[in-house]
PDB file of C-alpha atoms in Angstrom:
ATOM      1  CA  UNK A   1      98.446  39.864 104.485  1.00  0.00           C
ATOM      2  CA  UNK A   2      99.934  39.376 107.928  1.00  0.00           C
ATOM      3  CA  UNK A   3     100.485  35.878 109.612  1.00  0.00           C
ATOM      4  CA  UNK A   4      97.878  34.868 112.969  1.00  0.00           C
ATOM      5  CA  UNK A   5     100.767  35.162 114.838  1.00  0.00           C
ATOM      6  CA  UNK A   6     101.639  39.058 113.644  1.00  0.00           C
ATOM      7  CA  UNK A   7      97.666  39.648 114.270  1.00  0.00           C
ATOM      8  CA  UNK A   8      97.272  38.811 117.557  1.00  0.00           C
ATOM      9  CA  UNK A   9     100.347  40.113 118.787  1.00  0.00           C
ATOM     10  CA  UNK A  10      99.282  43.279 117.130  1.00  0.00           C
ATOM     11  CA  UNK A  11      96.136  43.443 118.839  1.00  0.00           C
ATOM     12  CA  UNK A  12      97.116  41.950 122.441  1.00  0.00           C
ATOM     13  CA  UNK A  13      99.611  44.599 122.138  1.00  0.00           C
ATOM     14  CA  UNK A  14      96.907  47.156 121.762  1.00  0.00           C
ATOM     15  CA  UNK A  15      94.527  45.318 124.153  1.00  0.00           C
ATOM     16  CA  UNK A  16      96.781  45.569 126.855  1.00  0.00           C
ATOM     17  CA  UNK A  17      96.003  49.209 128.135  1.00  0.00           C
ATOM     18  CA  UNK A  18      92.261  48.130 128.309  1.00  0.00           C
ATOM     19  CA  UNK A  19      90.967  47.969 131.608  1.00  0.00           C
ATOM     20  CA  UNK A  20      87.903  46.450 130.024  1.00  0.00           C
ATOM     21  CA  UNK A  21      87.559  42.775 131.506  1.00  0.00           C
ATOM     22  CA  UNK A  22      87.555  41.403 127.800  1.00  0.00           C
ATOM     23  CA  UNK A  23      90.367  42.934 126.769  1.00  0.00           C
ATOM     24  CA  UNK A  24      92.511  41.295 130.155  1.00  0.00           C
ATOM     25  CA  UNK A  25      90.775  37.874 128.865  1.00  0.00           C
ATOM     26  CA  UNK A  26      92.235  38.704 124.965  1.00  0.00           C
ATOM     27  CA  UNK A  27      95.814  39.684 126.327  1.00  0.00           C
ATOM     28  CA  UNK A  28      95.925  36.813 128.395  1.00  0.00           C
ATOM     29  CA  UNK A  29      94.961  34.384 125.999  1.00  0.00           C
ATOM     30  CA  UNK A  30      97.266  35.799 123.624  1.00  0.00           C
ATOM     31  CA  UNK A  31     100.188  35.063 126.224  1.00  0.00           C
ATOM     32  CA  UNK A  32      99.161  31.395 127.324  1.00  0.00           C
ATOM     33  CA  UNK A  33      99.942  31.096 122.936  1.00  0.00           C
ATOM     34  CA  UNK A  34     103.413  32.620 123.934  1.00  0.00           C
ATOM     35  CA  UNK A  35     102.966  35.503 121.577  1.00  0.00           C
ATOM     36  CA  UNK A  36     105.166  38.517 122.660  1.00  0.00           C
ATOM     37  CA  UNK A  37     103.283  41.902 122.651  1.00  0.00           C
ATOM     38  CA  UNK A  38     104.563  45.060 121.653  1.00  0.00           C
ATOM     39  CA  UNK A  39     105.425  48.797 122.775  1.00  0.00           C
ATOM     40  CA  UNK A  40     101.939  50.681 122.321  1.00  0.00           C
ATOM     41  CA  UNK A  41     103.123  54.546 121.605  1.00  0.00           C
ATOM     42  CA  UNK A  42      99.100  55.917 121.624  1.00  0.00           C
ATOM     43  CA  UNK A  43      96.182  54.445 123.206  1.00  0.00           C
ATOM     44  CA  UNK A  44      92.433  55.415 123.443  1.00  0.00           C
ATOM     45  CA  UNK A  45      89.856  54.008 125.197  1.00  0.00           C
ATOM     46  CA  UNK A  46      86.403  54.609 123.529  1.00  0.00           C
ATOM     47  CA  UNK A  47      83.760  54.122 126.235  1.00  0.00           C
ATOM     48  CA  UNK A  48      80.693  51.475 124.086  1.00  0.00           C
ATOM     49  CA  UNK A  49      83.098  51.234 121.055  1.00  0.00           C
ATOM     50  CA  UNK A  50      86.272  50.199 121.698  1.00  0.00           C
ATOM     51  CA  UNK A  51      90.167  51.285 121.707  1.00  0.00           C
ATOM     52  CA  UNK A  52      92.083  52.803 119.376  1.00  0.00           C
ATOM     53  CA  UNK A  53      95.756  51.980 119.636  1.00  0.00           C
ATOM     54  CA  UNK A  54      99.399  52.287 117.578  1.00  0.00           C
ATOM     55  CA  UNK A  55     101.411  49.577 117.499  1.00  0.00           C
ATOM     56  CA  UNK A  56     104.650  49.791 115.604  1.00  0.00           C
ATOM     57  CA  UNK A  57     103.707  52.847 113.613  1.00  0.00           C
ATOM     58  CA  UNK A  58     100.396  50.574 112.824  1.00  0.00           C
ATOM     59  CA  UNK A  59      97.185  52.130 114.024  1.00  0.00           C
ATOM     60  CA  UNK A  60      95.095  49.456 115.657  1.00  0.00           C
ATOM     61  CA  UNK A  61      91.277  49.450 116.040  1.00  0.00           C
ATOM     62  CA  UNK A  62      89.408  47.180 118.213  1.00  0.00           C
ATOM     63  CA  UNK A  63      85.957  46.764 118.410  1.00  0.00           C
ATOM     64  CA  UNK A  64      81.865  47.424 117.259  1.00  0.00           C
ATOM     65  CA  UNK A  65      81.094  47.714 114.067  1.00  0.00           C
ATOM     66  CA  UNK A  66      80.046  51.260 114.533  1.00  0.00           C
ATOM     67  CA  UNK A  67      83.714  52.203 115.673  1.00  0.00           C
ATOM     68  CA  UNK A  68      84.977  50.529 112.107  1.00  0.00           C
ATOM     69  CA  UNK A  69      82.277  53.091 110.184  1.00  0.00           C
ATOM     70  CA  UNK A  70      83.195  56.444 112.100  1.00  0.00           C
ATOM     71  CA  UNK A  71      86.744  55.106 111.003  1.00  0.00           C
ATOM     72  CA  UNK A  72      85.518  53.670 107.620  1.00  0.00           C
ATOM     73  CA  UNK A  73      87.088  50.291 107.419  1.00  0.00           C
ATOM     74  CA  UNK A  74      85.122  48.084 105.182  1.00  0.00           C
ATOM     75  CA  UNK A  75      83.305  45.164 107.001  1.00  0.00           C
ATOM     76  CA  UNK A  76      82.043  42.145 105.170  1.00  0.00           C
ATOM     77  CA  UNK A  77      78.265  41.746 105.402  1.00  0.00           C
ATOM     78  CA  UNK A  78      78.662  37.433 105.438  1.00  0.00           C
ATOM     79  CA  UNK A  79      81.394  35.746 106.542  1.00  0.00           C
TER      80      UNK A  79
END
């Protein structure tokens, strides 16, 4: 388990290649907290998915729920 902090510096970090109008919001907001953001060694933009990213060896994925399946992470049903 990984602190809030270590989260959203992980994916601001990642975010921050995104020339998606979201992601700028997500980075930002992420910096007003004063969370520094990381060297991002690969990045991939995934046009109606989202980005896939690594971020200190970690690979990063950020967004829809269909992106998470081709990549099979495991997504609660309720939360």
């Amino acid at each position: 388990s990984i602190s809030e902090n270590e989260f959203l510096s992980l994916v601001g970090s990642a975010e921050k290649q995104s020339e998606h109008p979201l992601a700028q919001a997500i980075v930002q907001g992420i910096k007003d907290k004063g969370i520094s953001l990381r060297d991002t060694t690969e990045f991939e933009a995934i046009p109606g998915f989202g980005i896939r990213a690594v971020v200190d060896g970690i690979e990063i994925l950020v967004g829809t729920r269909k992106l998470m399946n081709q990549y099979n992470v495991p997504i609660a049903n309720a939360l």
